[in-house]
Amino acid sequence: MLERGKLDRGVVEIVDTESLVPAAHLLRKIDAAVDFNHIYEMVASLYSEDNGRPSVDPGVLFKMVLIQHLYGLPSLRRTADEVNLNVAYRWFLGYTLQEETPHFSTVSYNFRHRFTTETIDQVFEWILEEVAEAGYLSPKAVFIDGTHIKANANTKKQVKAAIPVASKHYAKELMEEVNADREAHGKKPFDDDDEPPKLPKKRRDNTSKKKLARRKKDKTRMVTKSVTDPDSGLFAKGDHKRQFAYEAHTACDKNGFVLETVVTPGNVHDSVAFDEVYDNVTEKFPQVETIIADSAYKTPHICKKVFDDGRVLSTAYKRPQTMKGGHEWWKYVYDAFYDCIICPEYRVLNYATINRDGYREYKSDPKICADCPTRALCTHSKNCVKTVQRHVWKDYEDLADDARYTPKYQKLYKRRKETIERVFADAKEKHAMRYTQYRGLAQVTNWVKLKFAAMNLKKLANWKWKERFLCWFSQFFALYTPKTRLPLSAQPGFSTD
């Protein structure tokens, strides 16, 4: 029967907010999983005990931001509106139905001016400690990767600017090995100021050699910077649209809990930010045994760093950049005893020199190569010289290749799609991390860390809830399941004879 005119509005009812929130609601699970009183200990030094007007409860402020990241709300203004209307949100904050909730500007001001980066780090570490105490953390295998976040910047508003060249973390160590190799072969070691200026790569670039030399002396490079958000970096990869972005270099365990994240401009390569992520993770979790990463991290320095620490780098195959249509790379064999390269025609390429980047150069005899039947597949050099480069730390890359063929590390690498890739997919699809409305590296870093902290807390709460439910279900099943009785003939001491 059709019913019309259901308009029960303005009805006065006496209700209990506790009864309006479902028992299996996510916020109920989170409230039961952790004790939010730890927030007051973290921010105690930021408030005065007996001076000034009463503040908004800092626990409420953190819970409002937590709601924003849990449900992927785009802004604090939208979060404040949702908190004002949603009964479950009010219950989680401890507010009644008629009580006025905090204004969005109050939350925004506190997170911009009062709560520092150290406070955000403490919140992130506190949730990780809760995960570890629950026994869900498994940091023996760590998965590392990076994902780009679109910045709040207009691509058309950009300028060219000269920025200082970032020094490599391993530059001193590499230069020591390079100079030792040069001295062993009777060559003059490199100095810091005798590097010649590199010629421009673009043919139409008419930059003079004097200007290149001055840039090299000043150790600067030209980049495209945003006018609206100078901390972001111009990101261009494959078919992706050129845009200003940030990159979150992240590490997680095999259960998908985020262990560490470092945010950089979008034009910073994954291998450059690896050192900071790796050092932070291994400092907090010395029990790390394996690092799983994609081929972007398969560099001589990273391989050496990981294997020298007694750990294993499990990575993917990295295609060598060889001449198109030429000999395969594996046909050039390195002879460690004689320190030379054997070409596909079984000729010797002798050691010539080593450059500043740590690559030994092995060159062929032009008299022999001039009459080689497969020279067209080997080199197009006018002077008929084939040059093969081999890094001074190439042996560490070979160790990574050996691990790639091991069944144990093959299984670990296949789990990337279930761990770190799943973390990024959930963060962008469910928690609105595809783009950020904040500007500045510090603000974006805090925003990303709070988002990953919310994801860790959500998974912790769900796992604890399932564990509690399974424990209750098993007890109920054991209590009410009737015990099976044996037939009389099978019972001991009974016979039908």
CSV table of C-alpha atoms in Angstrom, one decimal:
chain,number,residue,atom,x,y,z
A,1,MET,CA,0.0,0.0,0.0
A,2,LEU,CA,1.4,3.4,-1.0
A,3,GLU,CA,2.0,5.8,1.9
A,4,ARG,CA,2.3,9.5,1.3
A,5,GLY,CA,3.2,12.6,3.3
A,6,LYS,CA,6.0,11.3,5.6
A,7,LEU,CA,7.1,14.7,7.0
A,8,ASP,CA,7.9,14.2,10.6
A,9,ARG,CA,9.9,17.3,11.1
A,10,GLY,CA,10.4,19.5,14.1
A,11,VAL,CA,9.6,16.5,16.4
A,12,VAL,CA,11.1,16.7,19.9
A,13,GLU,CA,12.7,13.4,20.9
A,14,ILE,CA,14.9,12.3,23.8
A,15,VAL,CA,17.7,10.3,22.2
A,16,ASP,CA,21.1,8.9,23.3
A,17,THR,CA,23.9,9.7,20.9
A,18,GLU,CA,25.5,6.4,21.9
A,19,SER,CA,22.6,4.5,20.4
A,20,LEU,CA,22.7,6.4,17.1
A,21,VAL,CA,26.2,5.2,16.1
A,22,PRO,CA,26.3,1.6,14.8
A,23,ALA,CA,28.3,-0.9,16.8
A,24,ALA,CA,30.6,-1.7,13.8
A,25,HIS,CA,31.2,1.9,12.8
A,26,LEU,CA,34.8,2.7,11.9
A,27,LEU,CA,35.0,5.5,14.4
A,28,ARG,CA,33.9,3.1,17.2
A,29,LYS,CA,36.7,0.7,16.1
A,30,ILE,CA,39.3,3.5,16.2
A,31,ASP,CA,38.1,4.8,19.6
A,32,ALA,CA,38.5,1.3,21.0
A,33,ALA,CA,41.8,0.6,19.4
A,34,VAL,CA,43.9,3.4,20.9
A,35,ASP,CA,43.9,5.8,23.8
A,36,PHE,CA,43.7,9.4,22.6
A,37,ASN,CA,44.9,10.8,25.9
A,38,HIS,CA,48.5,10.5,24.5
A,39,ILE,CA,47.7,13.6,22.4
A,40,TYR,CA,47.6,15.7,25.5
A,41,GLU,CA,51.1,14.6,26.5
A,42,MET,CA,52.5,15.5,23.0
A,43,VAL,CA,51.0,19.1,23.1
A,44,ALA,CA,51.5,19.9,26.8
A,45,SER,CA,54.4,22.1,26.1
A,46,LEU,CA,52.5,24.1,23.5
A,47,TYR,CA,49.8,25.3,26.0
A,48,SER,CA,49.9,27.4,29.1
A,49,GLU,CA,48.5,25.8,32.3
A,50,ASP,CA,47.2,29.0,34.1
A,51,ASN,CA,47.3,31.8,31.6
A,52,GLY,CA,45.1,32.9,28.7
A,53,ARG,CA,41.6,32.0,27.7
A,54,PRO,CA,40.4,28.3,27.6
A,55,SER,CA,41.4,26.6,24.3
A,56,VAL,CA,39.6,24.1,22.2
A,57,ASP,CA,40.4,20.6,23.3
A,58,PRO,CA,43.6,19.6,21.3
A,59,GLY,CA,42.3,16.0,21.2
A,60,VAL,CA,39.2,17.3,19.4
A,61,LEU,CA,41.4,19.2,16.9
A,62,PHE,CA,43.4,16.1,16.1
A,63,LYS,CA,40.3,14.0,15.8
A,64,MET,CA,38.8,16.5,13.3
A,65,VAL,CA,41.9,16.3,11.1
A,66,LEU,CA,41.8,12.5,11.5
A,67,ILE,CA,38.2,12.5,10.2
A,68,GLN,CA,39.3,14.5,7.2
A,69,HIS,CA,42.0,12.0,6.2
A,70,LEU,CA,40.0,8.9,7.1
A,71,TYR,CA,37.1,9.9,4.8
A,72,GLY,CA,39.1,11.7,2.1
A,73,LEU,CA,37.4,15.1,2.7
A,74,PRO,CA,39.1,17.7,0.5
A,75,SER,CA,39.4,20.6,3.0
A,76,LEU,CA,39.1,21.5,6.7
A,77,ARG,CA,36.1,23.8,5.8
A,78,ARG,CA,34.3,20.8,4.4
A,79,THR,CA,35.4,18.7,7.4
A,80,ALA,CA,33.9,21.3,9.8
A,81,ASP,CA,30.6,21.2,8.0
A,82,GLU,CA,30.5,17.4,8.0
A,83,VAL,CA,31.3,17.3,11.7
A,84,ASN,CA,28.5,19.7,12.4
A,85,LEU,CA,25.9,17.5,10.6
A,86,ASN,CA,27.2,13.9,11.2
A,87,VAL,CA,26.0,12.2,14.4
A,88,ALA,CA,28.9,9.7,14.3
A,89,TYR,CA,31.5,12.5,14.0
A,90,ARG,CA,29.9,14.3,16.9
A,91,TRP,CA,30.0,11.1,19.0
A,92,PHE,CA,33.7,10.6,18.1
A,93,LEU,CA,34.6,14.1,19.2
A,94,GLY,CA,32.5,13.9,22.4
A,95,TYR,CA,30.0,16.7,21.4
A,96,THR,CA,26.3,16.6,21.9
A,97,LEU,CA,23.7,17.2,19.2
A,98,GLN,CA,23.1,20.8,20.2
A,99,GLU,CA,26.7,21.8,21.1
A,100,GLU,CA,28.6,24.1,18.7
A,101,THR,CA,31.6,22.4,17.0
A,102,PRO,CA,34.9,24.1,16.4
A,103,HIS,CA,35.2,26.5,13.5
A,104,PHE,CA,37.4,25.4,10.6
A,105,SER,CA,39.7,28.4,11.0
A,106,THR,CA,40.5,27.3,14.6
A,107,VAL,CA,41.6,23.9,13.4
A,108,SER,CA,43.5,25.4,10.4
A,109,TYR,CA,45.3,28.0,12.6
A,110,ASN,CA,46.5,25.4,15.1
A,111,PHE,CA,47.9,23.1,12.5
A,112,ARG,CA,49.6,25.9,10.7
A,113,HIS,CA,51.1,27.9,13.7
A,114,ARG,CA,50.8,25.9,16.9
A,115,PHE,CA,51.4,22.2,16.1
A,116,THR,CA,54.9,21.9,14.7
A,117,THR,CA,56.5,19.2,12.5
A,118,GLU,CA,57.8,17.5,15.6
A,119,THR,CA,54.3,17.2,16.9
A,120,ILE,CA,53.1,15.5,13.7
A,121,ASP,CA,56.1,13.2,13.8
A,122,GLN,CA,55.2,12.2,17.4
A,123,VAL,CA,51.6,11.4,16.3
A,124,PHE,CA,53.0,9.3,13.4
A,125,GLU,CA,55.4,7.4,15.7
A,126,TRP,CA,52.8,6.9,18.4
A,127,ILE,CA,50.5,5.1,16.0
A,128,LEU,CA,53.4,3.0,14.8
A,129,GLU,CA,54.1,2.0,18.4
A,130,GLU,CA,50.5,1.0,18.9
A,131,VAL,CA,50.8,-1.2,15.8
A,132,ALA,CA,54.0,-2.8,17.1
A,133,GLU,CA,52.5,-3.4,20.5
A,134,ALA,CA,49.5,-5.2,18.9
A,135,GLY,CA,52.0,-7.5,17.1
A,136,TYR,CA,51.0,-6.5,13.5
A,137,LEU,CA,54.3,-4.8,12.5
A,138,SER,CA,56.7,-6.9,10.4
A,139,PRO,CA,59.7,-4.7,9.3
A,140,LYS,CA,62.1,-7.5,8.3
A,141,ALA,CA,61.1,-6.9,4.7
A,142,VAL,CA,60.6,-3.2,3.7
A,143,PHE,CA,59.1,-2.1,0.5
A,144,ILE,CA,60.2,1.3,-0.8
A,145,ASP,CA,58.7,3.4,-3.7
A,146,GLY,CA,57.5,6.9,-4.5
A,147,THR,CA,54.3,8.4,-5.7
A,148,HIS,CA,53.6,11.9,-7.1
A,149,ILE,CA,51.1,14.3,-5.7
A,150,LYS,CA,49.8,17.1,-7.8
A,151,ALA,CA,50.7,20.5,-6.3
A,152,ASN,CA,48.4,23.5,-5.9
A,153,ALA,CA,50.2,25.5,-8.6
A,154,ASN,CA,49.4,26.8,-12.0
A,155,THR,CA,51.6,25.2,-14.7
A,156,LYS,CA,51.4,28.4,-16.8
A,157,LYS,CA,52.9,30.5,-14.0
A,158,GLN,CA,56.6,29.5,-14.1
A,159,VAL,CA,60.0,31.0,-14.3
A,160,LYS,CA,63.5,29.8,-15.0
A,161,ALA,CA,65.8,29.9,-12.0
A,162,ALA,CA,69.3,28.8,-11.1
A,163,ILE,CA,69.4,26.6,-8.0
A,164,PRO,CA,72.4,25.1,-6.2
A,165,VAL,CA,73.4,21.6,-7.4
A,166,ALA,CA,72.7,19.1,-4.6
A,167,SER,CA,75.8,17.2,-3.6
A,168,LYS,CA,75.6,13.5,-3.7
A,169,HIS,CA,75.6,11.7,-0.4
A,170,TYR,CA,78.3,9.3,-1.7
A,171,ALA,CA,80.4,11.9,-3.6
A,172,LYS,CA,83.3,11.8,-1.2
A,173,GLU,CA,83.4,8.0,-1.0
A,174,LEU,CA,83.1,7.6,-4.7
A,175,MET,CA,85.9,10.1,-5.4
A,176,GLU,CA,88.2,8.3,-3.1
A,177,GLU,CA,87.7,5.1,-4.9
A,178,VAL,CA,88.1,6.8,-8.3
A,179,ASN,CA,91.3,8.5,-7.3
A,180,ALA,CA,92.7,5.2,-5.9
A,181,ASP,CA,91.9,3.5,-9.2
A,182,ARG,CA,93.6,6.2,-11.2
A,183,GLU,CA,96.7,6.1,-9.0
A,184,ALA,CA,96.8,2.3,-9.3
A,185,HIS,CA,96.9,2.8,-13.1
A,186,GLY,CA,99.5,5.5,-13.0
A,187,LYS,CA,97.1,8.4,-13.7
A,188,LYS,CA,96.8,11.8,-12.0
A,189,PRO,CA,94.0,11.9,-9.4
A,190,PHE,CA,91.1,14.3,-9.9
A,191,ASP,CA,90.8,17.6,-8.1
A,192,ASP,CA,87.6,19.3,-7.1
A,193,ASP,CA,87.9,22.3,-9.5
A,194,ASP,CA,89.4,20.7,-12.6
A,195,GLU,CA,86.2,19.3,-14.1
A,196,PRO,CA,85.6,20.8,-17.6
A,197,PRO,CA,82.2,22.3,-18.4
A,198,LYS,CA,79.9,19.9,-20.1
A,199,LEU,CA,78.6,20.8,-23.6
A,200,PRO,CA,74.9,21.5,-23.9
A,201,LYS,CA,72.8,18.5,-24.8
A,202,LYS,CA,70.3,20.3,-26.9
A,203,ARG,CA,71.6,21.3,-30.4
A,204,ARG,CA,69.6,24.6,-30.4
A,205,ASP,CA,71.0,25.6,-27.0
A,206,ASN,CA,73.3,28.5,-27.8
A,207,THR,CA,74.6,28.9,-24.2
A,208,SER,CA,78.2,30.0,-24.4
A,209,LYS,CA,81.1,28.0,-22.9
A,210,LYS,CA,81.9,30.8,-20.6
A,211,LYS,CA,78.4,30.8,-19.1
A,212,LEU,CA,78.6,27.0,-18.7
A,213,ALA,CA,82.0,27.3,-17.0
A,214,ARG,CA,80.6,30.0,-14.7
A,215,ARG,CA,77.6,27.8,-13.8
A,216,LYS,CA,80.0,24.9,-13.1
A,217,LYS,CA,82.1,27.0,-10.9
A,218,ASP,CA,79.1,28.3,-9.0
A,219,LYS,CA,77.7,24.8,-8.9
A,220,THR,CA,74.2,25.8,-10.0
A,221,ARG,CA,71.7,24.4,-12.6
A,222,MET,CA,68.7,25.9,-14.3
A,223,VAL,CA,65.3,24.5,-13.4
A,224,THR,CA,61.7,25.5,-14.0
A,225,LYS,CA,60.1,26.8,-10.8
A,226,SER,CA,56.5,27.6,-10.0
A,227,VAL,CA,55.6,31.2,-9.0
A,228,THR,CA,52.7,30.1,-6.8
A,229,ASP,CA,54.5,27.2,-5.0
A,230,PRO,CA,58.3,27.5,-5.4
A,231,ASP,CA,58.9,24.3,-3.4
A,232,SER,CA,57.2,22.1,-5.9
A,233,GLY,CA,59.0,20.6,-8.9
A,234,LEU,CA,58.0,20.2,-12.5
A,235,PHE,CA,57.1,16.6,-13.1
A,236,ALA,CA,57.2,15.1,-16.6
A,237,LYS,CA,57.3,11.3,-17.2
A,238,GLY,CA,56.2,9.4,-20.2
A,239,ASP,CA,52.7,10.3,-21.4
A,240,HIS,CA,51.9,12.1,-18.2
A,241,LYS,CA,51.0,15.8,-18.5
A,242,ARG,CA,53.7,18.2,-17.4
A,243,GLN,CA,52.7,19.6,-14.0
A,244,PHE,CA,54.1,20.8,-10.8
A,245,ALA,CA,54.0,18.1,-8.1
A,246,TYR,CA,55.5,16.7,-4.9
A,247,GLU,CA,56.7,13.1,-4.5
A,248,ALA,CA,56.1,11.1,-1.3
A,249,HIS,CA,59.0,8.6,-1.0
A,250,THR,CA,57.5,5.9,1.2
A,251,ALA,CA,58.5,2.7,3.0
A,252,CYS,CA,56.1,0.1,4.3
A,253,ASP,CA,56.2,-3.5,5.7
A,254,LYS,CA,54.7,-6.6,4.3
A,255,ASN,CA,51.4,-6.0,6.1
A,256,GLY,CA,51.0,-2.6,4.4
A,257,PHE,CA,51.8,-0.4,7.5
A,258,VAL,CA,53.7,2.8,6.5
A,259,LEU,CA,57.0,3.0,8.3
A,260,GLU,CA,58.5,6.2,6.9
A,261,THR,CA,57.8,8.9,4.3
A,262,VAL,CA,59.9,11.7,2.9
A,263,VAL,CA,58.4,14.4,0.7
A,264,THR,CA,60.5,16.1,-2.0
A,265,PRO,CA,59.7,18.2,-5.0
A,266,GLY,CA,58.4,16.2,-7.9
A,267,ASN,CA,61.5,16.6,-10.0
A,268,VAL,CA,63.7,14.7,-7.5
A,269,HIS,CA,64.5,11.1,-8.7
A,270,ASP,CA,63.6,8.2,-6.5
A,271,SER,CA,67.3,7.1,-6.1
A,272,VAL,CA,68.2,10.5,-4.8
A,273,ALA,CA,65.7,10.4,-1.9
A,274,PHE,CA,66.5,6.8,-1.1
A,275,ASP,CA,69.3,7.5,1.4
A,276,GLU,CA,67.1,9.6,3.7
A,277,VAL,CA,64.2,7.0,3.7
A,278,TYR,CA,66.6,4.1,4.1
A,279,ASP,CA,68.5,5.7,6.9
A,280,ASN,CA,65.4,6.6,8.8
A,281,VAL,CA,63.8,3.2,8.5
A,282,THR,CA,67.0,1.2,9.5
A,283,GLU,CA,67.6,3.5,12.4
A,284,LYS,CA,64.1,2.9,13.8
A,285,PHE,CA,64.0,-0.8,12.8
A,286,PRO,CA,67.5,-2.4,12.9
A,287,GLN,CA,65.9,-5.8,12.2
A,288,VAL,CA,65.4,-5.0,8.6
A,289,GLU,CA,66.8,-7.8,6.4
A,290,THR,CA,65.5,-7.1,2.9
A,291,ILE,CA,64.8,-3.9,0.9
A,292,ILE,CA,62.3,-4.4,-2.0
A,293,ALA,CA,62.3,-1.7,-4.6
A,294,ASP,CA,61.7,-1.3,-8.4
A,295,SER,CA,64.4,-0.8,-11.0
A,296,ALA,CA,64.6,2.9,-10.4
A,297,TYR,CA,66.6,2.1,-7.2
A,298,LYS,CA,69.0,-0.2,-8.9
A,299,THR,CA,72.0,2.1,-8.9
A,300,PRO,CA,75.6,1.2,-8.0
A,301,HIS,CA,75.5,3.4,-4.9
A,302,ILE,CA,72.2,2.0,-3.5
A,303,CYS,CA,73.3,-1.6,-4.2
A,304,LYS,CA,76.6,-0.9,-2.3
A,305,LYS,CA,74.9,0.8,0.6
A,306,VAL,CA,72.4,-2.0,1.2
A,307,PHE,CA,74.8,-4.9,0.8
A,308,ASP,CA,77.5,-3.3,2.8
A,309,ASP,CA,75.0,-3.1,5.7
A,310,GLY,CA,74.5,-6.8,5.6
A,311,ARG,CA,71.1,-6.6,3.9
A,312,VAL,CA,69.7,-7.7,0.6
A,313,LEU,CA,68.3,-5.6,-2.2
A,314,SER,CA,65.5,-7.3,-4.1
A,315,THR,CA,64.8,-5.4,-7.3
A,316,ALA,CA,63.6,-5.8,-10.9
A,317,TYR,CA,65.4,-6.3,-14.1
A,318,LYS,CA,66.8,-3.0,-15.5
A,319,ARG,CA,67.2,-2.9,-19.3
A,320,PRO,CA,70.7,-1.8,-20.3
A,321,GLN,CA,70.8,1.2,-22.6
A,322,THR,CA,72.7,-0.2,-25.6
A,323,MET,CA,72.8,0.8,-29.3
A,324,LYS,CA,69.6,-0.1,-31.1
A,325,GLY,CA,70.0,-3.0,-33.4
A,326,GLY,CA,73.5,-3.7,-32.2
A,327,HIS,CA,75.2,-6.5,-30.2
A,328,GLU,CA,73.5,-7.6,-27.0
A,329,TRP,CA,75.1,-6.2,-23.9
A,330,TRP,CA,75.8,-9.7,-22.5
A,331,LYS,CA,78.1,-10.4,-25.4
A,332,TYR,CA,80.7,-8.1,-23.9
A,333,VAL,CA,82.3,-10.2,-21.2
A,334,TYR,CA,84.4,-8.7,-18.4
A,335,ASP,CA,87.6,-10.6,-17.5
A,336,ALA,CA,88.3,-9.7,-13.8
A,337,PHE,CA,91.7,-11.4,-13.8
A,338,TYR,CA,93.1,-9.4,-16.7
A,339,ASP,CA,90.8,-6.4,-16.1
A,340,CYS,CA,89.6,-6.2,-19.7
A,341,ILE,CA,86.5,-6.6,-21.8
A,342,ILE,CA,86.1,-9.4,-24.4
A,343,CYS,CA,84.0,-8.3,-27.4
A,344,PRO,CA,81.7,-10.6,-29.5
A,345,GLU,CA,84.5,-11.1,-32.0
A,346,TYR,CA,86.8,-12.3,-29.1
A,347,ARG,CA,89.0,-9.2,-29.2
A,348,VAL,CA,90.3,-7.4,-26.1
A,349,LEU,CA,89.2,-4.0,-25.0
A,350,ASN,CA,91.8,-2.7,-22.6
A,351,TYR,CA,91.4,-0.3,-19.7
A,352,ALA,CA,91.8,3.3,-20.8
A,353,THR,CA,90.7,5.6,-17.9
A,354,ILE,CA,88.0,6.2,-15.2
A,355,ASN,CA,85.8,9.2,-15.2
A,356,ARG,CA,84.4,11.2,-12.3
A,357,ASP,CA,81.2,9.3,-12.2
A,358,GLY,CA,83.1,6.1,-11.3
A,359,TYR,CA,82.9,4.4,-14.7
A,360,ARG,CA,85.9,2.6,-16.0
A,361,GLU,CA,86.3,3.0,-19.7
A,362,TYR,CA,87.6,0.1,-21.8
A,363,LYS,CA,88.5,0.9,-25.4
A,364,SER,CA,89.3,-1.2,-28.4
A,365,ASP,CA,92.2,-1.0,-30.9
A,366,PRO,CA,91.1,1.0,-33.9
A,367,LYS,CA,93.4,-0.9,-36.3
A,368,ILE,CA,91.6,-4.1,-35.4
A,369,CYS,CA,88.1,-2.6,-35.4
A,370,ALA,CA,88.6,-1.1,-38.9
A,371,ASP,CA,88.5,-4.5,-40.5
A,372,CYS,CA,85.9,-6.1,-38.1
A,373,PRO,CA,83.0,-7.8,-40.0
A,374,THR,CA,80.5,-6.8,-37.4
A,375,ARG,CA,81.6,-3.3,-36.7
A,376,ALA,CA,78.3,-1.8,-37.8
A,377,LEU,CA,76.7,-3.8,-34.9
A,378,CYS,CA,79.2,-2.6,-32.4
A,379,THR,CA,80.0,1.1,-33.0
A,380,HIS,CA,79.4,4.0,-35.4
A,381,SER,CA,82.5,5.8,-34.2
A,382,LYS,CA,84.4,7.6,-37.0
A,383,ASN,CA,87.8,6.6,-35.5
A,384,CYS,CA,86.6,3.0,-35.2
A,385,VAL,CA,86.9,2.8,-31.4
A,386,LYS,CA,84.5,0.9,-29.3
A,387,THR,CA,84.1,2.1,-25.7
A,388,VAL,CA,82.5,0.0,-22.9
A,389,GLN,CA,81.9,1.4,-19.5
A,390,ARG,CA,81.8,-0.5,-16.2
A,391,HIS,CA,81.2,1.1,-12.9
A,392,VAL,CA,83.6,0.6,-10.1
A,393,TRP,CA,80.8,-0.7,-7.9
A,394,LYS,CA,79.4,-3.0,-10.6
A,395,ASP,CA,80.0,-6.1,-8.4
A,396,TYR,CA,77.3,-4.9,-6.0
A,397,GLU,CA,74.8,-4.7,-8.9
A,398,ASP,CA,75.7,-8.3,-9.7
A,399,LEU,CA,74.7,-9.2,-6.2
A,400,ALA,CA,71.3,-7.6,-6.7
A,401,ASP,CA,70.9,-9.6,-9.9
A,402,ASP,CA,71.8,-12.8,-8.1
A,403,ALA,CA,69.1,-12.1,-5.5
A,404,ARG,CA,66.6,-11.5,-8.3
A,405,TYR,CA,66.9,-15.1,-9.4
A,406,THR,CA,66.4,-16.4,-5.8
A,407,PRO,CA,62.9,-17.8,-5.2
A,408,LYS,CA,62.7,-16.2,-1.8
A,409,TYR,CA,63.3,-12.7,-3.1
A,410,GLN,CA,61.2,-13.3,-6.2
A,411,LYS,CA,58.2,-13.9,-4.0
A,412,LEU,CA,58.9,-10.8,-2.0
A,413,TYR,CA,59.1,-8.7,-5.1
A,414,LYS,CA,55.8,-10.0,-6.4
A,415,ARG,CA,54.2,-8.7,-3.1
A,416,ARG,CA,54.9,-5.1,-4.1
A,417,LYS,CA,51.4,-4.9,-5.7
A,418,GLU,CA,49.9,-6.0,-2.4
A,419,THR,CA,51.9,-3.7,-0.2
A,420,ILE,CA,53.4,-0.4,-1.3
A,421,GLU,CA,51.4,-0.2,-4.6
A,422,ARG,CA,48.2,-0.9,-2.6
A,423,VAL,CA,49.2,1.8,-0.1
A,424,PHE,CA,49.4,4.4,-2.8
A,425,ALA,CA,46.2,3.2,-4.5
A,426,ASP,CA,44.2,3.4,-1.3
A,427,ALA,CA,45.7,6.8,-0.4
A,428,LYS,CA,44.7,8.3,-3.7
A,429,GLU,CA,41.4,6.6,-4.3
A,430,LYS,CA,40.0,6.5,-0.7
A,431,HIS,CA,41.9,9.2,1.2
A,432,ALA,CA,42.2,12.0,-1.4
A,433,MET,CA,46.0,12.1,-1.8
A,434,ARG,CA,45.9,12.5,-5.6
A,435,TYR,CA,46.4,16.3,-5.2
A,436,THR,CA,47.1,18.6,-2.3
A,437,GLN,CA,45.6,22.0,-1.5
A,438,TYR,CA,48.6,23.0,0.7
A,439,ARG,CA,51.6,24.9,-0.5
A,440,GLY,CA,55.2,24.7,0.7
A,441,LEU,CA,57.2,21.6,1.4
A,442,ALA,CA,56.7,21.7,5.2
A,443,GLN,CA,52.9,21.9,5.0
A,444,VAL,CA,52.7,19.2,2.4
A,445,THR,CA,55.0,16.9,4.4
A,446,ASN,CA,52.8,17.3,7.5
A,447,TRP,CA,49.7,16.7,5.4
A,448,VAL,CA,51.1,13.5,3.9
A,449,LYS,CA,52.3,12.2,7.3
A,450,LEU,CA,48.9,12.7,8.9
A,451,LYS,CA,47.3,10.9,6.0
A,452,PHE,CA,49.5,7.9,6.3
A,453,ALA,CA,49.1,8.0,10.1
A,454,ALA,CA,45.3,7.9,9.6
A,455,MET,CA,45.7,4.9,7.2
A,456,ASN,CA,47.8,3.0,9.7
A,457,LEU,CA,45.3,3.7,12.4
A,458,LYS,CA,42.4,2.6,10.3
A,459,LYS,CA,44.1,-0.7,9.5
A,460,LEU,CA,45.0,-1.2,13.1
A,461,ALA,CA,41.5,-0.6,14.3
A,462,ASN,CA,40.0,-3.0,11.7
A,463,TRP,CA,42.5,-5.7,12.5
A,464,LYS,CA,41.9,-5.4,16.2
A,465,TRP,CA,38.1,-5.5,15.7
A,466,LYS,CA,38.4,-8.7,13.5
A,467,GLU,CA,40.6,-10.3,16.0
A,468,ARG,CA,38.2,-9.6,18.8
A,469,PHE,CA,35.3,-10.8,16.8
A,470,LEU,CA,37.0,-14.0,15.8
A,471,CYS,CA,38.0,-14.7,19.4
A,472,TRP,CA,34.4,-14.1,20.6
A,473,PHE,CA,33.0,-16.3,17.7
A,474,SER,CA,35.4,-19.2,18.6
A,475,GLN,CA,34.4,-19.0,22.2
A,476,PHE,CA,30.7,-19.0,21.3
A,477,PHE,CA,31.1,-21.9,18.9
A,478,ALA,CA,33.0,-24.0,21.5
A,479,LEU,CA,30.3,-23.3,24.1
A,480,TYR,CA,27.3,-24.1,22.1
A,481,THR,CA,28.6,-26.9,19.8
A,482,PRO,CA,27.3,-30.3,21.1
A,483,LYS,CA,29.9,-32.8,21.9
A,484,THR,CA,29.9,-35.8,19.6
A,485,ARG,CA,29.2,-39.1,21.3
A,486,LEU,CA,30.6,-42.5,20.2
A,487,PRO,CA,28.2,-45.3,19.4
A,488,LEU,CA,27.8,-47.9,22.1
A,489,SER,CA,29.8,-50.5,20.2
A,490,ALA,CA,32.7,-48.1,20.0
A,491,GLN,CA,32.7,-47.1,23.6
A,492,PRO,CA,35.4,-48.8,25.8
A,493,GLY,CA,34.3,-51.6,28.0
A,494,PHE,CA,31.1,-52.3,26.1
A,495,SER,CA,30.6,-55.4,24.0
A,496,THR,CA,27.6,-56.9,22.1
A,497,ASP,CA,28.8,-60.4,22.4
